């Protein structure tokens, strides 16, 4: 018997503060799109391209269909439904619009001929599918506790490094070619979350893991000795208290022996991370609202 074909896709419930409102907790609009080939109203989404992560897919498809730039926030429940010859699994995020409409104007295309920014009540009357109504209600619940506005912290274990050697100081051990490839692969994933600050242990292998991303957004590496292998739990807690207090999305890169202290300081469950893997933490007001494994 042939195995079932699984098709993966990704998208988002894209939101922005309603123009003219000053307080972020007042009102928000969400983006819905009309697809002429189906004559339906839905949230922007699309199939994953070969070699692409789901996060990349979500950001790319939202941009292609609606001409909107976003950064991903709190993950939403995936939607699964049957298609011809198999099953489709669509991953979704709460996605905040960045920039302005003038910077990325919508151009009707073969996939989407109209977009609308609407309030949650109007979205409920427009959306065609029950699964989209479920996503809308999930987003509504996030908004009621302001969890749609979570801050993002990405915790990374450095990518694969050269083996320890008596000839090379441990701090100076570089990445292997496999590690360098992983560092390059992380660039579009971190960009999908809109990471703006890049913090690293002083070890070369940690710095090299996040340096390609820092270079891609023209920012500098913030070297923090408190994230080294020779740190202490007290120093790690002080570092994390500072990072968790910042509004801008942050990535930090550290070491396997240090990561249990990092995750404990955040208040999330310990994750066993392979080289180059990470955890995305969505938090607000000292509360962890969601975590995701970054494979």
Tab-separated table of N, CA and C in Angstrom, residues 171 199-203 222-232 235-236 239 254-255 258:
chain	number	residue	atom	x	y	z
A	171	UNK	N	37.868	28.625	23.236
A	171	UNK	CA	37.091	29.782	22.794
A	171	UNK	C	37.244	30.036	21.297
A	199	UNK	N	22.630	38.315	20.274
A	199	UNK	CA	23.461	38.196	21.475
A	199	UNK	C	24.163	36.837	21.451
A	200	UNK	N	25.438	36.814	21.810
A	200	UNK	CA	26.201	35.574	21.711
A	200	UNK	C	27.201	35.426	22.844
A	201	UNK	N	27.489	34.186	23.169
A	201	UNK	CA	28.633	33.862	24.008
A	201	UNK	C	29.899	34.358	23.305
A	202	UNK	N	30.973	34.616	24.057
A	202	UNK	CA	32.214	35.073	23.404
A	202	UNK	C	32.912	34.001	22.567
A	203	UNK	N	32.489	32.742	22.652
A	203	UNK	CA	33.142	31.678	21.883
A	203	UNK	C	32.954	31.901	20.392
A	222	UNK	N	26.226	41.333	19.980
A	222	UNK	CA	26.367	41.725	21.374
A	222	UNK	C	26.958	40.536	22.127
A	223	UNK	N	28.223	40.651	22.498
A	223	UNK	CA	28.922	39.550	23.165
A	223	UNK	C	28.667	39.631	24.668
A	224	UNK	N	28.164	38.540	25.224
A	224	UNK	CA	27.803	38.493	26.639
A	224	UNK	C	28.546	37.338	27.311
A	225	UNK	N	29.527	37.674	28.133
A	225	UNK	CA	30.303	36.649	28.836
A	225	UNK	C	29.437	35.776	29.734
A	226	UNK	N	28.277	36.278	30.137
A	226	UNK	CA	27.401	35.534	31.041
A	226	UNK	C	26.750	34.338	30.362
A	227	UNK	N	26.913	34.208	29.042
A	227	UNK	CA	26.363	33.080	28.300
A	227	UNK	C	27.430	32.058	27.894
A	228	UNK	N	28.633	32.198	28.429
A	228	UNK	CA	29.733	31.301	28.072
A	228	UNK	C	29.590	29.959	28.794
A	229	UNK	N	30.487	29.037	28.451
A	229	UNK	CA	30.505	27.744	29.148
A	229	UNK	C	31.028	27.888	30.567
A	230	UNK	N	31.793	28.942	30.835
A	230	UNK	CA	32.399	29.142	32.152
A	230	UNK	C	31.552	30.063	33.039
A	231	UNK	N	30.290	30.172	32.752
A	231	UNK	CA	29.405	31.080	33.476
A	231	UNK	C	28.887	30.433	34.761
A	232	UNK	N	27.967	31.120	35.405
A	232	UNK	CA	27.299	30.585	36.593
A	232	UNK	C	25.811	30.806	36.445
A	235	UNK	N	24.834	34.479	36.895
A	235	UNK	CA	25.118	35.338	35.750
A	235	UNK	C	24.123	35.094	34.614
A	236	UNK	N	23.775	33.837	34.383
A	236	UNK	CA	22.792	33.531	33.339
A	236	UNK	C	21.457	34.194	33.663
A	239	UNK	N	21.598	37.876	32.874
A	239	UNK	CA	21.560	38.113	31.431
A	239	UNK	C	20.147	37.971	30.881
A	254	UNK	N	24.278	30.128	22.689
A	254	UNK	CA	25.089	29.676	23.808
A	254	UNK	C	25.469	28.206	23.616
A	255	UNK	N	25.835	27.544	24.725
A	255	UNK	CA	26.427	26.212	24.695
A	255	UNK	C	25.514	25.188	25.362
A	258	UNK	N	25.295	25.221	29.120
A	258	UNK	CA	24.710	26.449	29.664
A	258	UNK	C	23.210	26.529	29.424
